[in-house]
Amino acid sequence: MLIVRRADLARCLASDLDSSLRLDGGPESVHITDDSETDYRDEESPVLDVWFEAADEHFSLMIDFRAPQWLWDADSSTDTDDQLMMEELLRPILDRRNLTFVEHDLYGSTSALGAHLQLTYNPADRTLGDLVSAGEDIIALLEATRGGALSLTTTSALARSGRLGALLGQPEGKWFDAKTTHYDLATARGKISLAQSVARFCNGDDGGLVVVGLECSVEEGVEAVSKLTPVPFDPSQATRYRKIIDQLLYPFPVGLDVTVVPTADKRGMFVLIELPPQPEHNKPYLVSGAIIDEKVQGEFISVVQRRDDGSEPLKASMIHAWIVTGRALIQRGQIPGDANPG
């Protein structure tokens, strides 16, 4: 067994690791530590849960993780193939990171259930550091999906923790939107676009998360995260975003949070715009300004709503229903058609 420091992996090619297998006395496994000291001490410098293990003529990427209950239940069921469930869960991120699922093995008991995951990769032009980072993103994804699927809360937690790589392959949807670069806040179009992005989630039922710094591509009709594109590091952008939203969106969203997540080297960052589901009595959320036929109409008001991975204008009938309901509550304290007023 060979133990190496993470800092030494950035320039180590995976192909060189495979070449070592053909040498007498080559390692059977390579483990990684975050310790920067020359002498490794097992008690003070534990190894990571991601390592490399010899398999035939190549090394595999191995991952040790705390297995979710649904995986244990699937493994115990005669009606469900847990391998297929695991592969399906990981397929988006594996495809984006050019990794191939081999198998997973469960160990322990329901009170302390663990699992090993084996993945293979093409060693050409891959660094060991990149593969270890991919493995840690997969662990973060597995931790976030302990309930069986990503949610707004768990996706926000992944993003806040800096594990944006775990979102590679994840599709946009009714509560998640990705944007490659900043909104152009120097123009009216950019300001209105920002306010509308937030308003779409406000007028929906689920809240939402916008991440600036993620590129999407369309495959088989699904738009999903394909690349990390962090924007230049400038924490003051969060204040600018919040100011524009306050100026153009009415009412101001309850619980809105604009956060900057720096990259590891502090040269770039991601901007997170998070908001929980909004109170019904505050809807509809209105944007001061509209973009009609690619033209900015500053004197207009736009009312938009998220629909799957896109958006659509709210229908006049829905807007009218909200207005009628609000007027009835103000005048009579009763919603139209409600036989039991509060």
Coordinates of N, CA and C in Angstrom, one line a residue, residues 113-242:
L113 N -24.3 1.1 8.4 CA -24.2 0.5 7.1 C -23.3 1.3 6.2
G114 N -22.3 0.6 5.7 CA -21.3 1.3 4.8 C -21.3 0.6 3.4
A115 N -20.6 1.2 2.5 CA -20.5 0.6 1.2 C -19.2 1.0 0.5
H116 N -18.7 0.1 -0.4 CA -17.6 0.4 -1.3 C -18.2 0.5 -2.7
L117 N -17.7 1.5 -3.4 CA -18.1 1.7 -4.8 C -16.9 1.6 -5.7
Q118 N -16.9 0.8 -6.7 CA -15.8 0.7 -7.6 C -16.2 1.3 -9.0
L119 N -15.3 2.2 -9.5 CA -15.4 2.8 -10.7 C -14.2 2.7 -11.6
T120 N -14.3 2.6 -12.9 CA -13.2 2.6 -13.8 C -13.2 3.9 -14.6
Y121 N -12.0 4.2 -15.2 CA -11.8 5.4 -15.9 C -10.8 5.2 -17.0
N122 N -10.8 6.1 -18.0 CA -9.8 6.1 -19.0 C -8.7 6.9 -18.5
P123 N -7.5 6.4 -18.3 CA -6.4 7.1 -17.7 C -5.7 8.2 -18.6
A124 N -6.1 8.2 -19.9 CA -5.5 9.2 -20.8 C -5.7 10.6 -20.3
D125 N -4.7 11.4 -20.1 CA -4.8 12.8 -19.8 C -5.6 13.1 -18.6
R126 N -5.7 12.1 -17.6 CA -6.4 12.4 -16.4 C -5.4 12.5 -15.3
T127 N -5.5 13.4 -14.4 CA -4.7 13.5 -13.2 C -5.3 12.8 -12.1
L128 N -4.5 12.3 -11.2 CA -5.1 11.6 -10.0 C -5.8 12.6 -9.1
G129 N -5.4 13.9 -9.1 CA -6.1 14.9 -8.3 C -7.5 15.1 -8.8
D130 N -7.7 15.1 -10.2 CA -9.0 15.3 -10.7 C -9.9 14.1 -10.4
L131 N -9.4 12.9 -10.4 CA -10.2 11.7 -10.1 C -10.6 11.7 -8.6
V132 N -9.6 12.1 -7.7 CA -10.0 12.2 -6.3 C -11.1 13.2 -6.1
S133 N -11.0 14.4 -6.7 CA -12.0 15.4 -6.6 C -13.4 14.9 -7.1
A134 N -13.4 14.1 -8.2 CA -14.6 13.5 -8.7 C -15.2 12.5 -7.6
G135 N -14.3 11.8 -7.0 CA -14.8 10.8 -6.0 C -15.4 11.5 -4.8
E136 N -14.8 12.6 -4.4 CA -15.4 13.4 -3.3 C -16.7 14.0 -3.7
D137 N -16.9 14.5 -4.9 CA -18.2 15.0 -5.4 C -19.2 13.9 -5.3
I138 N -18.8 12.7 -5.7 CA -19.8 11.6 -5.7 C -20.2 11.3 -4.2
I139 N -19.3 11.3 -3.3 CA -19.6 11.1 -1.9 C -20.6 12.2 -1.4
A140 N -20.3 13.4 -1.8 CA -21.2 14.5 -1.4 C -22.6 14.3 -2.0
L141 N -22.7 13.8 -3.3 CA -24.0 13.6 -3.9 C -24.7 12.4 -3.2
L142 N -24.0 11.4 -2.8 CA -24.6 10.3 -2.1 C -25.1 10.7 -0.7
E143 N -24.4 11.6 0.0 CA -24.9 12.1 1.2 C -26.1 12.9 1.1
A144 N -26.2 13.7 0.0 CA -27.3 14.6 -0.2 C -28.5 13.8 -0.7
T145 N -28.4 12.6 -1.2 CA -29.5 11.9 -1.7 C -29.9 10.7 -0.7
R146 N -29.6 10.9 0.5 CA -30.0 9.9 1.5 C -31.5 9.6 1.5
G147 N -32.3 10.6 1.1 CA -33.7 10.4 1.0 C -34.1 9.7 -0.3
G148 N -33.2 9.5 -1.2 CA -33.5 8.9 -2.5 C -33.4 9.8 -3.7
A149 N -33.4 11.1 -3.5 CA -33.4 12.0 -4.6 C -33.0 13.4 -4.1
L150 N -32.4 14.2 -5.0 CA -32.0 15.6 -4.6 C -33.3 16.4 -4.4
S151 N -33.2 17.3 -3.5 CA -34.3 18.3 -3.3 C -33.7 19.7 -3.3
L152 N -34.6 20.7 -3.2 CA -34.1 22.0 -3.2 C -33.2 22.2 -2.0
T153 N -33.5 21.7 -0.8 CA -32.7 21.9 0.4 C -31.4 21.2 0.3
T154 N -31.3 20.0 -0.2 CA -30.1 19.2 -0.3 C -29.2 19.8 -1.4
T155 N -29.8 20.2 -2.5 CA -29.0 20.8 -3.6 C -28.4 22.1 -3.1
S156 N -29.1 22.9 -2.4 CA -28.6 24.2 -1.9 C -27.4 23.9 -0.9
A157 N -27.6 22.8 -0.1 CA -26.5 22.5 0.8 C -25.3 22.1 0.1
L158 N -25.4 21.3 -1.0 CA -24.3 20.9 -1.8 C -23.6 22.1 -2.3
A159 N -24.3 23.1 -2.9 CA -23.8 24.3 -3.5 C -23.1 25.1 -2.4
R160 N -23.7 25.3 -1.3 CA -23.1 26.1 -0.2 C -21.8 25.5 0.3
S161 N -21.7 24.2 0.3 CA -20.5 23.5 0.8 C -19.4 23.6 -0.2
G162 N -19.6 24.1 -1.4 CA -18.6 24.2 -2.4 C -18.5 23.0 -3.3
R163 N -19.4 22.0 -3.1 CA -19.3 20.8 -4.0 C -20.2 21.0 -5.2
L164 N -19.9 22.0 -6.0 CA -20.7 22.2 -7.2 C -20.5 21.1 -8.2
G165 N -19.3 20.4 -8.2 CA -19.1 19.3 -9.1 C -20.1 18.2 -8.9
A166 N -20.7 18.1 -7.8 CA -21.7 17.0 -7.5 C -22.9 17.3 -8.3
L167 N -23.1 18.5 -8.9 CA -24.3 18.8 -9.7 C -24.1 18.6 -11.1
L168 N -22.9 18.2 -11.6 CA -22.7 17.8 -13.0 C -23.7 16.7 -13.4
G169 N -24.4 17.0 -14.5 CA -25.3 16.0 -15.0 C -26.7 16.1 -14.4
Q170 N -26.9 17.0 -13.4 CA -28.2 17.2 -12.8 C -29.0 18.1 -13.7
P171 N -30.3 17.7 -14.0 CA -31.1 18.5 -14.9 C -31.7 19.8 -14.2
E172 N -31.9 20.8 -15.0 CA -32.7 21.9 -14.6 C -34.1 21.5 -14.4
G173 N -34.9 22.2 -13.5 CA -36.2 21.8 -13.3 C -37.0 22.9 -12.7
K174 N -38.1 22.5 -12.1 CA -39.1 23.5 -11.6 C -38.5 24.3 -10.4
W175 N -37.5 23.8 -9.7 CA -36.9 24.6 -8.6 C -35.4 24.8 -8.8
F176 N -34.8 24.5 -9.9 CA -33.4 24.7 -10.1 C -33.1 25.3 -11.5
D177 N -32.3 26.3 -11.5 CA -31.9 27.0 -12.7 C -30.4 27.3 -12.7
A178 N -29.7 27.1 -13.8 CA -28.3 27.3 -13.9 C -28.0 28.4 -14.9
K179 N -27.0 29.2 -14.6 CA -26.7 30.3 -15.6 C -25.2 30.3 -15.7
T180 N -24.7 30.4 -16.9 CA -23.2 30.3 -17.2 C -22.5 31.5 -16.7
T181 N -23.0 32.7 -16.9 CA -22.3 34.0 -16.5 C -23.2 34.9 -15.8
H182 N -22.7 36.0 -15.3 CA -23.5 37.0 -14.6 C -24.6 37.6 -15.4
Y183 N -25.6 38.0 -14.8 CA -26.6 38.8 -15.5 C -25.9 40.2 -15.7
D184 N -26.2 40.8 -16.8 CA -25.5 42.1 -17.1 C -26.2 43.2 -16.4
L185 N -25.8 43.5 -15.2 CA -26.4 44.5 -14.4 C -26.2 45.9 -14.9
A186 N -25.4 46.1 -15.9 CA -25.1 47.4 -16.5 C -26.2 47.8 -17.4
T187 N -27.1 46.9 -17.8 CA -28.2 47.1 -18.8 C -29.5 46.9 -18.1
A188 N -30.5 47.5 -18.7 CA -31.9 47.3 -18.2 C -32.3 45.9 -18.5
R189 N -31.9 45.3 -19.7 CA -32.3 43.9 -20.0 C -31.7 43.0 -18.9
G190 N -30.5 43.1 -18.6 CA -29.9 42.3 -17.6 C -30.6 42.4 -16.2
K191 N -30.9 43.6 -15.8 CA -31.6 43.8 -14.5 C -33.0 43.1 -14.5
I192 N -33.7 43.3 -15.6 CA -35.0 42.7 -15.7 C -34.9 41.2 -15.7
S193 N -33.9 40.7 -16.5 CA -33.7 39.2 -16.5 C -33.5 38.6 -15.2
L194 N -32.7 39.3 -14.4 CA -32.4 38.8 -13.0 C -33.7 38.8 -12.2
A195 N -34.4 39.9 -12.2 CA -35.7 40.0 -11.4 C -36.7 38.9 -11.9
Q196 N -36.8 38.7 -13.2 CA -37.7 37.7 -13.7 C -37.3 36.3 -13.3
S197 N -36.0 36.0 -13.2 CA -35.5 34.7 -12.8 C -36.0 34.3 -11.4
V198 N -35.9 35.3 -10.5 CA -36.4 35.1 -9.2 C -37.9 35.1 -9.1
A199 N -38.6 35.9 -9.9 CA -40.0 36.0 -9.8 C -40.6 34.7 -10.3
R200 N -40.0 34.0 -11.3 CA -40.5 32.7 -11.8 C -40.7 31.7 -10.6
F201 N -39.7 31.7 -9.7 CA -39.8 30.8 -8.6 C -40.7 31.3 -7.6
C202 N -40.8 32.6 -7.4 CA -41.7 33.2 -6.4 C -43.1 32.8 -6.7
N203 N -43.5 32.8 -8.0 CA -44.9 32.6 -8.4 C -45.2 31.1 -8.5
G204 N -44.2 30.3 -8.3 CA -44.5 28.8 -8.3 C -44.8 28.3 -6.9
D205 N -44.7 27.0 -6.8 CA -45.1 26.4 -5.5 C -43.9 25.9 -4.7
D206 N -42.7 25.8 -5.3 CA -41.6 25.1 -4.7 C -40.5 25.9 -4.2
G207 N -40.5 27.2 -4.5 CA -39.3 28.0 -4.2 C -38.3 27.7 -5.3
G208 N -37.0 28.1 -5.1 CA -36.1 27.8 -6.2 C -34.6 28.1 -5.8
L209 N -33.8 27.7 -6.7 CA -32.3 28.0 -6.6 C -31.8 28.3 -7.9
V210 N -31.1 29.5 -8.0 CA -30.4 29.9 -9.2 C -28.9 29.9 -8.9
V211 N -28.1 29.2 -9.7 CA -26.7 29.1 -9.6 C -26.0 29.8 -10.8
V212 N -25.3 30.8 -10.5 CA -24.5 31.5 -11.6 C -23.1 30.9 -11.6
G213 N -22.7 30.3 -12.7 CA -21.4 29.7 -12.8 C -21.5 28.2 -13.2
L214 N -22.6 27.8 -13.8 CA -22.8 26.5 -14.2 C -23.3 26.5 -15.7
E215 N -22.7 25.8 -16.6 CA -23.1 25.8 -18.0 C -24.0 24.5 -18.2
C216 N -25.0 24.6 -19.0 CA -25.9 23.5 -19.3 C -25.8 23.2 -20.8
S217 N -26.1 22.0 -21.1 CA -26.2 21.5 -22.5 C -27.4 20.6 -22.6
V218 N -28.0 20.5 -23.8 CA -29.2 19.7 -24.0 C -28.8 18.3 -24.6
E219 N -29.2 17.3 -23.9 CA -29.0 15.9 -24.4 C -30.3 15.1 -24.3
E220 N -30.7 14.6 -25.4 CA -32.0 13.8 -25.4 C -33.1 14.6 -24.9
G221 N -33.1 15.9 -25.2 CA -34.2 16.8 -24.9 C -34.2 17.3 -23.4
V222 N -33.1 17.0 -22.7 CA -33.0 17.4 -21.3 C -31.9 18.3 -21.1
E223 N -32.1 19.5 -20.5 CA -31.1 20.5 -20.3 C -30.5 20.2 -18.9
A224 N -29.2 19.9 -18.9 CA -28.5 19.5 -17.6 C -27.2 20.2 -17.5
V225 N -26.7 20.2 -16.2 CA -25.4 20.9 -16.0 C -24.3 20.1 -16.6
S226 N -23.5 20.7 -17.4 CA -22.4 20.0 -18.2 C -21.0 20.5 -17.8
K227 N -20.9 21.7 -17.2 CA -19.6 22.3 -17.0 C -19.6 23.3 -15.9
L228 N -18.6 23.4 -15.1 CA -18.5 24.5 -14.1 C -17.8 25.7 -14.7
T229 N -18.4 26.8 -14.6 CA -17.9 28.0 -15.2 C -17.9 29.2 -14.2
P230 N -17.1 29.0 -13.2 CA -17.1 30.1 -12.1 C -16.8 31.5 -12.7
V231 N -17.4 32.5 -12.1 CA -17.2 33.8 -12.5 C -16.1 34.4 -11.7
P232 N -15.5 35.5 -12.2 CA -14.4 36.1 -11.4 C -14.8 36.5 -10.0
F233 N -13.9 36.3 -9.0 CA -14.1 36.5 -7.6 C -14.4 37.9 -7.3
D234 N -15.6 38.2 -6.8 CA -16.0 39.6 -6.4 C -17.2 39.5 -5.5
P235 N -17.0 39.3 -4.2 CA -18.0 39.1 -3.2 C -19.1 40.2 -3.3
S236 N -18.7 41.4 -3.7 CA -19.7 42.5 -3.7 C -20.8 42.3 -4.7
Q237 N -20.7 41.3 -5.6 CA -21.8 41.0 -6.6 C -23.0 40.6 -5.9
A238 N -22.9 39.9 -4.7 CA -24.1 39.5 -4.0 C -25.0 40.7 -3.6
T239 N -24.3 41.7 -3.1 CA -25.0 42.9 -2.7 C -25.7 43.6 -4.0
R240 N -25.0 43.6 -5.1 CA -25.6 44.2 -6.3 C -26.8 43.4 -6.7
Y241 N -26.7 42.1 -6.7 CA -27.9 41.2 -7.1 C -29.1 41.5 -6.2
R242 N -28.8 41.6 -4.9 CA -29.9 41.8 -3.9 C -30.6 43.2 -4.2

